PDB file of C-alpha atoms in Angstrom:
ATOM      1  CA  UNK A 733       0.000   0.000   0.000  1.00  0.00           C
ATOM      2  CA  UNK A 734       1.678   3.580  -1.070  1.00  0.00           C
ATOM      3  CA  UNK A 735       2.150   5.738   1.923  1.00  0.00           C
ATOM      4  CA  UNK A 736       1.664   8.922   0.109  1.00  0.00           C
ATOM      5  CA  UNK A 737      -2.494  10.414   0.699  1.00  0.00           C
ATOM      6  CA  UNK A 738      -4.024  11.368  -2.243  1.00  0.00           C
ATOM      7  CA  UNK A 739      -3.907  15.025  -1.865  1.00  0.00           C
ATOM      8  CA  UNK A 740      -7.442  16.444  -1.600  1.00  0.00           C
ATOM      9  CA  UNK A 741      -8.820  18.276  -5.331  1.00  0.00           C
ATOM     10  CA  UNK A 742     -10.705  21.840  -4.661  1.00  0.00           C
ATOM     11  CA  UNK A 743     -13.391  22.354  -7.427  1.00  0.00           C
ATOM     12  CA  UNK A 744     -12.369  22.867 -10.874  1.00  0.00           C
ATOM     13  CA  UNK A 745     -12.197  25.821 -12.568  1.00  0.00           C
ATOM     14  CA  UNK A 746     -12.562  25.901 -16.205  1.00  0.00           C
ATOM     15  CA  UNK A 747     -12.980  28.730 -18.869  1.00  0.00           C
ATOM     16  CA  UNK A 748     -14.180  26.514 -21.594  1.00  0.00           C
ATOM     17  CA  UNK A 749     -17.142  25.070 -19.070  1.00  0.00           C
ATOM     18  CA  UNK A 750     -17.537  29.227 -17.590  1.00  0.00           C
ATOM     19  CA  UNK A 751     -17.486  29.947 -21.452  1.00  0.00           C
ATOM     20  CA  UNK A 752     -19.498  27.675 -22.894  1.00  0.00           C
ATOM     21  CA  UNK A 753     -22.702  28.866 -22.565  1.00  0.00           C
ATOM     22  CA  UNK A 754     -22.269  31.529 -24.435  1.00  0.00           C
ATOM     23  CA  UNK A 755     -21.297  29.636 -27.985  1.00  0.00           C
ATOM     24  CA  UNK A 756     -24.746  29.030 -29.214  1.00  0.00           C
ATOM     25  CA  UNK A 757     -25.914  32.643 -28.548  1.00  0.00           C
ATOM     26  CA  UNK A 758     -22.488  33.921 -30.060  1.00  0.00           C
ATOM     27  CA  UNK A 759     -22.775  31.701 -33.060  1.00  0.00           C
ATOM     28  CA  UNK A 760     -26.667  32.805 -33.431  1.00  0.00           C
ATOM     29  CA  UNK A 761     -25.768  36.482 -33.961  1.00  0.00           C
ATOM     30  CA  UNK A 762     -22.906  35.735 -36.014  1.00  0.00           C
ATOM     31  CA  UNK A 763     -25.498  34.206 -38.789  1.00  0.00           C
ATOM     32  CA  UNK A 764     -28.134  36.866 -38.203  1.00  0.00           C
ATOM     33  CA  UNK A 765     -25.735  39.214 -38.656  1.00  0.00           C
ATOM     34  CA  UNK A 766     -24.545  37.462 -42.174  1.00  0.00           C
ATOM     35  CA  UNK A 767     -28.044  36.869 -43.321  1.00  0.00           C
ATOM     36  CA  UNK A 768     -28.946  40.742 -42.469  1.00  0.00           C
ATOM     37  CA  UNK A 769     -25.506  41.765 -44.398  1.00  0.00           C
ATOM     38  CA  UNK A 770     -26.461  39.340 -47.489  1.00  0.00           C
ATOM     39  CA  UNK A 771     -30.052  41.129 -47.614  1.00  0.00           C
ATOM     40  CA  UNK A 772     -28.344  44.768 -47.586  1.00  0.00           C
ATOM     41  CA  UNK A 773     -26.274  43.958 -50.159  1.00  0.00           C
ATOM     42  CA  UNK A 774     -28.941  42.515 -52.553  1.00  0.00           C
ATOM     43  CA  UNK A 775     -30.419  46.199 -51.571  1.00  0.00           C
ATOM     44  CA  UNK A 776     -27.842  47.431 -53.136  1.00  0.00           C
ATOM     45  CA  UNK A 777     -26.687  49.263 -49.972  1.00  0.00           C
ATOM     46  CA  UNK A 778     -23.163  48.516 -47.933  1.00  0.00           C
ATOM     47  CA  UNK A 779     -23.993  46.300 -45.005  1.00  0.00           C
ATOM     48  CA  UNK A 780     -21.001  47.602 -42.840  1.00  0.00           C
ATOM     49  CA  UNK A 781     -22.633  51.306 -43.161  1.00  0.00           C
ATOM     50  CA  UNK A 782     -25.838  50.062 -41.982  1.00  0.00           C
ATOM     51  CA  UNK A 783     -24.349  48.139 -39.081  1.00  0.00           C
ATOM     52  CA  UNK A 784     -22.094  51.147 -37.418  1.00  0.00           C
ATOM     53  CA  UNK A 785     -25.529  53.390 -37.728  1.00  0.00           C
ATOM     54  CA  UNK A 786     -27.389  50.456 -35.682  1.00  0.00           C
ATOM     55  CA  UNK A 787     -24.208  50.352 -33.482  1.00  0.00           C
ATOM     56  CA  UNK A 788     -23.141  54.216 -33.094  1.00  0.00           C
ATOM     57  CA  UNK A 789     -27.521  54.879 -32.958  1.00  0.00           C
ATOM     58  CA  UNK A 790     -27.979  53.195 -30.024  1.00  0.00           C
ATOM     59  CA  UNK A 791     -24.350  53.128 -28.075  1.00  0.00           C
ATOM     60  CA  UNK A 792     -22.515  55.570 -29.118  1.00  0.00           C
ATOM     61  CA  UNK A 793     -22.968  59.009 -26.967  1.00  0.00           C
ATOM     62  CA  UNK A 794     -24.774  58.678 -23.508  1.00  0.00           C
ATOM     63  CA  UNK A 795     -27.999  59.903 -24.606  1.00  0.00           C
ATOM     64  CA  UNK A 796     -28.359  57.023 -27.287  1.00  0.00           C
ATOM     65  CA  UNK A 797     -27.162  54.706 -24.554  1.00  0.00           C
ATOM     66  CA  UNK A 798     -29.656  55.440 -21.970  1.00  0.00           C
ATOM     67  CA  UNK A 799     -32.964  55.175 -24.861  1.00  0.00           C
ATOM     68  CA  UNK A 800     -31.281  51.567 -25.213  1.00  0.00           C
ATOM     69  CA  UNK A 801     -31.456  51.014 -21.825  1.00  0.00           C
ATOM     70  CA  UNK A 802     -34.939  52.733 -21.977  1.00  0.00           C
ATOM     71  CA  UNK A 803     -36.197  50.003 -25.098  1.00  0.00           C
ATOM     72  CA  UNK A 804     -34.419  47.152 -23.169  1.00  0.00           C
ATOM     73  CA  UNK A 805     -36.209  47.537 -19.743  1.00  0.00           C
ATOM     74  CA  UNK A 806     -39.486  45.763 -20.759  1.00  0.00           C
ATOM     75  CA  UNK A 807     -37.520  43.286 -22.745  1.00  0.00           C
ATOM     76  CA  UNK A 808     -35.930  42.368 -19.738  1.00  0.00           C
ATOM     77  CA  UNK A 809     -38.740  41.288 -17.980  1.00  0.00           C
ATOM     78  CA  UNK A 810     -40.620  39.533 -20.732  1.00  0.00           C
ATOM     79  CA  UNK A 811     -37.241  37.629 -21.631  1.00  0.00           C
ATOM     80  CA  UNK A 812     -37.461  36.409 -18.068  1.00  0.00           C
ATOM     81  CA  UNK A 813     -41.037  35.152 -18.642  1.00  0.00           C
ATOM     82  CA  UNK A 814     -39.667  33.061 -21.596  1.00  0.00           C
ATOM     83  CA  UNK A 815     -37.332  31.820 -19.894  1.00  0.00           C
ATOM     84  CA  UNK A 816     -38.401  30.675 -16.446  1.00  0.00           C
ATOM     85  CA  UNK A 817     -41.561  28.691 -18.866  1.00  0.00           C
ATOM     86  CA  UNK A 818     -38.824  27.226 -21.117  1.00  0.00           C
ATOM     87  CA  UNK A 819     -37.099  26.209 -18.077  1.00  0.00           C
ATOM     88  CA  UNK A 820     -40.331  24.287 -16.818  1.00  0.00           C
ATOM     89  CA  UNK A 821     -40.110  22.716 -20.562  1.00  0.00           C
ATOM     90  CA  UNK A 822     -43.166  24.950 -21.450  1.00  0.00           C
ATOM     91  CA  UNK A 823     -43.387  27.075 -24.520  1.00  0.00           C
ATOM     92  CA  UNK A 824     -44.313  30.280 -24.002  1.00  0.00           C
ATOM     93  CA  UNK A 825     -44.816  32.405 -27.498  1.00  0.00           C
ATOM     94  CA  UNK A 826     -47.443  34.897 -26.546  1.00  0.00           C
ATOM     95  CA  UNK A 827     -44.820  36.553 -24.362  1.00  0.00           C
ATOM     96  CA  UNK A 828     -45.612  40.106 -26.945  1.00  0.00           C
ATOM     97  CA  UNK A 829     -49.623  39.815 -25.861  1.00  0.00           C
ATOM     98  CA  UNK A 830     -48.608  39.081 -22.372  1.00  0.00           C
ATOM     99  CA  UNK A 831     -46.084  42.551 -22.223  1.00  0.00           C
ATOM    100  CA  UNK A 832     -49.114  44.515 -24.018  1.00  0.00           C
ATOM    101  CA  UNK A 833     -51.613  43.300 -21.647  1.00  0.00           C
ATOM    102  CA  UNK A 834     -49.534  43.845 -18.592  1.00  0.00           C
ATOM    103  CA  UNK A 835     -48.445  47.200 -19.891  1.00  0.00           C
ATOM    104  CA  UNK A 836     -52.417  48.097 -20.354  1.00  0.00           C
ATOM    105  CA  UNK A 837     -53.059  47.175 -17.032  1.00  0.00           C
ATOM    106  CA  UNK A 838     -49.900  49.026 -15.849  1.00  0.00           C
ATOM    107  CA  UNK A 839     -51.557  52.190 -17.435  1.00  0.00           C
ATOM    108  CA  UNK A 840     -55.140  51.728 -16.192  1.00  0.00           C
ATOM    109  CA  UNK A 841     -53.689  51.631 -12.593  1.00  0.00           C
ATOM    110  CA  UNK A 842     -51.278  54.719 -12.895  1.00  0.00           C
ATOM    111  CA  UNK A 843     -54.222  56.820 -13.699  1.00  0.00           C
ATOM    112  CA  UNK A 844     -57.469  55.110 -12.619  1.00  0.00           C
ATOM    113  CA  UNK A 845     -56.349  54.744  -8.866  1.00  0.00           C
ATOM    114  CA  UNK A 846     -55.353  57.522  -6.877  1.00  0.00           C
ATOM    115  CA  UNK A 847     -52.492  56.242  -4.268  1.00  0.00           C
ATOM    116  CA  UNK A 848     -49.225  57.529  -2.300  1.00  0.00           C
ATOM    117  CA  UNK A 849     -46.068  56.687  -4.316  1.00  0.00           C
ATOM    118  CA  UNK A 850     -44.593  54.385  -1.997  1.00  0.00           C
ATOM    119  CA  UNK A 851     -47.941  52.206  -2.788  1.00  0.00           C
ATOM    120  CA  UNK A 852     -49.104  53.773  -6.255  1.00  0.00           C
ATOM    121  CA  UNK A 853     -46.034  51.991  -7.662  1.00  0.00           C
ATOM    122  CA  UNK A 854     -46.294  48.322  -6.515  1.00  0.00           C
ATOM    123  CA  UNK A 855     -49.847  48.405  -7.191  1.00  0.00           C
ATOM    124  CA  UNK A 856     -49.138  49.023 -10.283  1.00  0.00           C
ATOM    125  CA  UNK A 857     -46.105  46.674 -10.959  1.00  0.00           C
ATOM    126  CA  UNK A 858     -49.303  44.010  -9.231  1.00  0.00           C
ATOM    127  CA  UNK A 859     -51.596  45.724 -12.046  1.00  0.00           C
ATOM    128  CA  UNK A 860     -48.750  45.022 -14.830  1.00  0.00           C
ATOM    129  CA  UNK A 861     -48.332  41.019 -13.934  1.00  0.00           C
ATOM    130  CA  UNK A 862     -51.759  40.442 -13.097  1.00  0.00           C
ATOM    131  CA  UNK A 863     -52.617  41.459 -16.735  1.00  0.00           C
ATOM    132  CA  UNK A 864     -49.213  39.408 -18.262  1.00  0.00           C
ATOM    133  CA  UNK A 865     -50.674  36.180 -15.958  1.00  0.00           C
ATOM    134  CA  UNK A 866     -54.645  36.743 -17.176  1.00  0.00           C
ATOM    135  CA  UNK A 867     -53.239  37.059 -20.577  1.00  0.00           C
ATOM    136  CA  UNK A 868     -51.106  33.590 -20.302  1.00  0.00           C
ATOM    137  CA  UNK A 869     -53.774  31.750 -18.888  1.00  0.00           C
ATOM    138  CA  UNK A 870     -55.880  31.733 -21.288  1.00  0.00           C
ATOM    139  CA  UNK A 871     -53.800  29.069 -23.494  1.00  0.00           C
ATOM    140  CA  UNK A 872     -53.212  27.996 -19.966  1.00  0.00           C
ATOM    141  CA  UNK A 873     -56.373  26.914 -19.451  1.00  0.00           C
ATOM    142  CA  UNK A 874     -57.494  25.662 -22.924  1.00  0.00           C
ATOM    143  CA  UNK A 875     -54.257  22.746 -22.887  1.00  0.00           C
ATOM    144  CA  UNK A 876     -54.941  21.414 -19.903  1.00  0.00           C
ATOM    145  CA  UNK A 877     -58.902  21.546 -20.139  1.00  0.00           C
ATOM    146  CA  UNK A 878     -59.519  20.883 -23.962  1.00  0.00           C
ATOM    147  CA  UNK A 879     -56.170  19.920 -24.855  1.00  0.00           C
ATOM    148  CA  UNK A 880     -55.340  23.169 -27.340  1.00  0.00           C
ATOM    149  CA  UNK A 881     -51.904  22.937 -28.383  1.00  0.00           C
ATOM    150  CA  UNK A 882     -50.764  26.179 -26.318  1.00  0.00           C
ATOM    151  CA  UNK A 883     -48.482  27.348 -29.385  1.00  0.00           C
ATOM    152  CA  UNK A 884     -50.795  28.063 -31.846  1.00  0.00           C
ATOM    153  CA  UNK A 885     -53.444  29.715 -29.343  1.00  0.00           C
ATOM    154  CA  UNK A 886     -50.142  31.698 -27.899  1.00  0.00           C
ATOM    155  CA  UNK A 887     -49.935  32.675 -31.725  1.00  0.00           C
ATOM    156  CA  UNK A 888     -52.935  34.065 -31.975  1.00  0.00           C
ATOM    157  CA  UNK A 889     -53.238  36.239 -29.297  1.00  0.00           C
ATOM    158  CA  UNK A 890     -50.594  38.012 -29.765  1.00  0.00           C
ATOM    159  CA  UNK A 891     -52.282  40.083 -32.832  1.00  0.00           C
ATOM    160  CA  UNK A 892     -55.938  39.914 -30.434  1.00  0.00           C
ATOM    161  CA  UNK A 893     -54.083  41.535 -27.148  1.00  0.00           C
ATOM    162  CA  UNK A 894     -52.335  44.687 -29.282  1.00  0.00           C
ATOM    163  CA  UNK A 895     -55.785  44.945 -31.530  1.00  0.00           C
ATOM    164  CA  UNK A 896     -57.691  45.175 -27.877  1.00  0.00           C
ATOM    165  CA  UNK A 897     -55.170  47.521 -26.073  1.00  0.00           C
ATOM    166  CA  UNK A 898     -55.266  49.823 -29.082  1.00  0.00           C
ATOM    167  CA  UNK A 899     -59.043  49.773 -28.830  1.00  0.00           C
ATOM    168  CA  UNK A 900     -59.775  50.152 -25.273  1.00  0.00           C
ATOM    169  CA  UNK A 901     -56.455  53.041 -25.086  1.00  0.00           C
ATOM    170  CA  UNK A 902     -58.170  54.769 -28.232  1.00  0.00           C
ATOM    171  CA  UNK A 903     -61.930  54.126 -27.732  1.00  0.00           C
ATOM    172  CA  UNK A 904     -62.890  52.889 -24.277  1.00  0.00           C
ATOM    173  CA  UNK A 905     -60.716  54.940 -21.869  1.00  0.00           C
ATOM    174  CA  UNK A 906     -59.023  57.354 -24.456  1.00  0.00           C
ATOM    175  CA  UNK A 907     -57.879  60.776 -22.882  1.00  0.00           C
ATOM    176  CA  UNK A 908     -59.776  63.730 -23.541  1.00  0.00           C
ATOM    177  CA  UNK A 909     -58.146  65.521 -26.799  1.00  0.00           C
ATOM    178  CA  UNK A 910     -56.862  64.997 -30.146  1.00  0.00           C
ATOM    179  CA  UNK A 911     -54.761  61.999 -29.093  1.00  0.00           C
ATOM    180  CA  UNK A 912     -55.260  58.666 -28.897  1.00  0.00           C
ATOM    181  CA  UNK A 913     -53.718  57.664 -25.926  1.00  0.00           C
ATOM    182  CA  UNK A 914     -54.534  56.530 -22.557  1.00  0.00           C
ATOM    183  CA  UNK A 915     -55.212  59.190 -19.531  1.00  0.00           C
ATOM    184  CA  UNK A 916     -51.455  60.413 -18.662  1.00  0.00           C
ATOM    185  CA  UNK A 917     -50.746  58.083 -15.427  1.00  0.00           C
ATOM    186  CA  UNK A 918     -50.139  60.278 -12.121  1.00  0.00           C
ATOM    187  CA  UNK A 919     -46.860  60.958 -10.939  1.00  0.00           C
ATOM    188  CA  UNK A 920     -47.069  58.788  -7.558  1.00  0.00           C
ATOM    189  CA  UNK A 921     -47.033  55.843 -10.013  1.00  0.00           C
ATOM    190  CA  UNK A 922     -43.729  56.557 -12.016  1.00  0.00           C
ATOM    191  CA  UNK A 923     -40.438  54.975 -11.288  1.00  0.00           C
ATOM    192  CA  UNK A 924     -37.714  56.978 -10.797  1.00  0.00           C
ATOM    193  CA  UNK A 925     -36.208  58.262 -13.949  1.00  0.00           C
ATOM    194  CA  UNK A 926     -31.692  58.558 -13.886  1.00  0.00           C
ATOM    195  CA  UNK A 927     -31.744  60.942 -16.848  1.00  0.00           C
ATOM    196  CA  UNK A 928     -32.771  63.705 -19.157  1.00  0.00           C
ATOM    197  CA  UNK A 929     -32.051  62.254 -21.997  1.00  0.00           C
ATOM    198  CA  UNK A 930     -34.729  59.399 -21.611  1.00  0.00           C
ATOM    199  CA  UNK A 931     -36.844  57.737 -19.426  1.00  0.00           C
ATOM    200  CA  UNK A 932     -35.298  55.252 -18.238  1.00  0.00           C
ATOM    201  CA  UNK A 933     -35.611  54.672 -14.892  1.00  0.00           C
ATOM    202  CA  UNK A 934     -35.584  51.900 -12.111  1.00  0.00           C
ATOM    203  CA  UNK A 935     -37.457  49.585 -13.469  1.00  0.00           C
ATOM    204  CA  UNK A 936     -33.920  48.732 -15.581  1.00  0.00           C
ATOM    205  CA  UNK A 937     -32.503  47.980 -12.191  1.00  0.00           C
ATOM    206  CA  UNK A 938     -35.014  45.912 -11.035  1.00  0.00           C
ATOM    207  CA  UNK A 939     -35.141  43.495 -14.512  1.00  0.00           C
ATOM    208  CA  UNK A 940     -31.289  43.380 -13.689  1.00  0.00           C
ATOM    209  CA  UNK A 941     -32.043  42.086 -10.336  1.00  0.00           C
ATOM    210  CA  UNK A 942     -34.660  39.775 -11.135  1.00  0.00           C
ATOM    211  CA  UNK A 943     -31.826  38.334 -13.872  1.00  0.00           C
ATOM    212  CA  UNK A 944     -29.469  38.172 -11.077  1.00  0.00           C
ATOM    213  CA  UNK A 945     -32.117  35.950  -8.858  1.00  0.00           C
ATOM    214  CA  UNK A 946     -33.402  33.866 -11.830  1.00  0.00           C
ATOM    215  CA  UNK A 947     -29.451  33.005 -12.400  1.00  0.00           C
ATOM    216  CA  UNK A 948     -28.630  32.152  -9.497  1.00  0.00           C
ATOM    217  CA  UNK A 949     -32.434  29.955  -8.558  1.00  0.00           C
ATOM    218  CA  UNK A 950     -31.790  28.527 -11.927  1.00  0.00           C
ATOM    219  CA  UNK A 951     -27.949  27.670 -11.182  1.00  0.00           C
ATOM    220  CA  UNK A 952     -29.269  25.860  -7.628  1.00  0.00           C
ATOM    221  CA  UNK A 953     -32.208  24.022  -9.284  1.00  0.00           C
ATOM    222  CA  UNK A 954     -30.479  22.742 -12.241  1.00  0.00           C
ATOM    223  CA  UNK A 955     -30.187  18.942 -12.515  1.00  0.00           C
TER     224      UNK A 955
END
């Protein structure tokens, strides 16, 4: 029997297992990108022009930065609601009519309900799921009761929820005036805005945090 003790091994730490994630999503822009260059050039137009104006419009300079931020907030959270279904094995593609409808809801609440900010604002962040969960189950419902394949139903009501929201925001509850919008929402129910150049505002820290906590719940559940 050898004398010598297997010295004890800490965990490993690899950059191809830290890294690897990240192929398939790397390797799925890299062909969008080629198939969008191919298409510009049967335009006629140069595809590397086109690209640094998508780049330098929406990075480039602080106030083009922050309107990305801005646009990426909701995206945030209804990536998250894709994700945490297709992590139950579930596909979710009425995650557009879900955003709408919570956004709808979201909008009825900031104006309809007349709160202090420091409740105005989770009510309506409540208001905004509660509409996103109504929305989802629908197809919800119709699998597991008539056995609808939830994909095509999530299909359709995508179209239905922005045809509705445009009808109730422009006919049902539209704003006194020329416009057809929804009632301006009162100031106790906005989120703090971090610029003048947009509105972005908390809400992009809170999708970052909710990222954070899916990550890691996802990391300690994973089989």
């Amino acid at each position: 029997m050898s004398a010598e003790a297997a010295a004890p091994t800490g965990p490993h730490f690899s950059l191809a297992e830290l890294f690897r994630p990240l192929v398939q999503p790397i390797i799925a822009v890299a062909i969008s990108v080629l198939v969008g260059g191919l298409l510009v050039l049967t335009l006629g137009e140069n595809p590397f022009e086109i690209y640094w104006l998508l780049i330098s419009g929406s990075l480039v300079g602080w106030p083009n930065f922050l309107v990305t931020l801005q646009m990426m907030s909701p995206l945030l959270f209804t990536g998250l609601a894709v994700a945490i279904s297709f992590r139950a094995g579930l596909w979710n593609i009425g995650a557009e009519g879900q955003m709408i409808m919570g956004a709808l809801f979201a909008g009825i609440a900031g104006y309809a309900v007349d709160l202090p900010t420091f409740l105005h604002i989770p009510f309506c962040l409540a208001a905004a799921f509660l509409g996103g969960l109504l929305w989802a189950l629908i197809p919800a419902v119709l699998r597991v009761w008539l056995n609808v394949n939830e994909i095509v139903v999530c299909l359709m009501m995508n179209p239905i929820a922005l045809l509705f929201s445009g009808y109730v925001s422009t006919h049902l509850l539209k704003a006194p005036g020329p416009t057809n919008k929804l009632p301006d929402i009162a100031e106790t129910a906005m989120l703090p805005t971090f610029s003048l150049y947009s509105q972005v505002n908390a809400g992009f820290i809170i999708g970052l945090a909710l990222c954070l906590l899916f990550a890691a719940i996802n990391g300690w559940t994973k089989k």
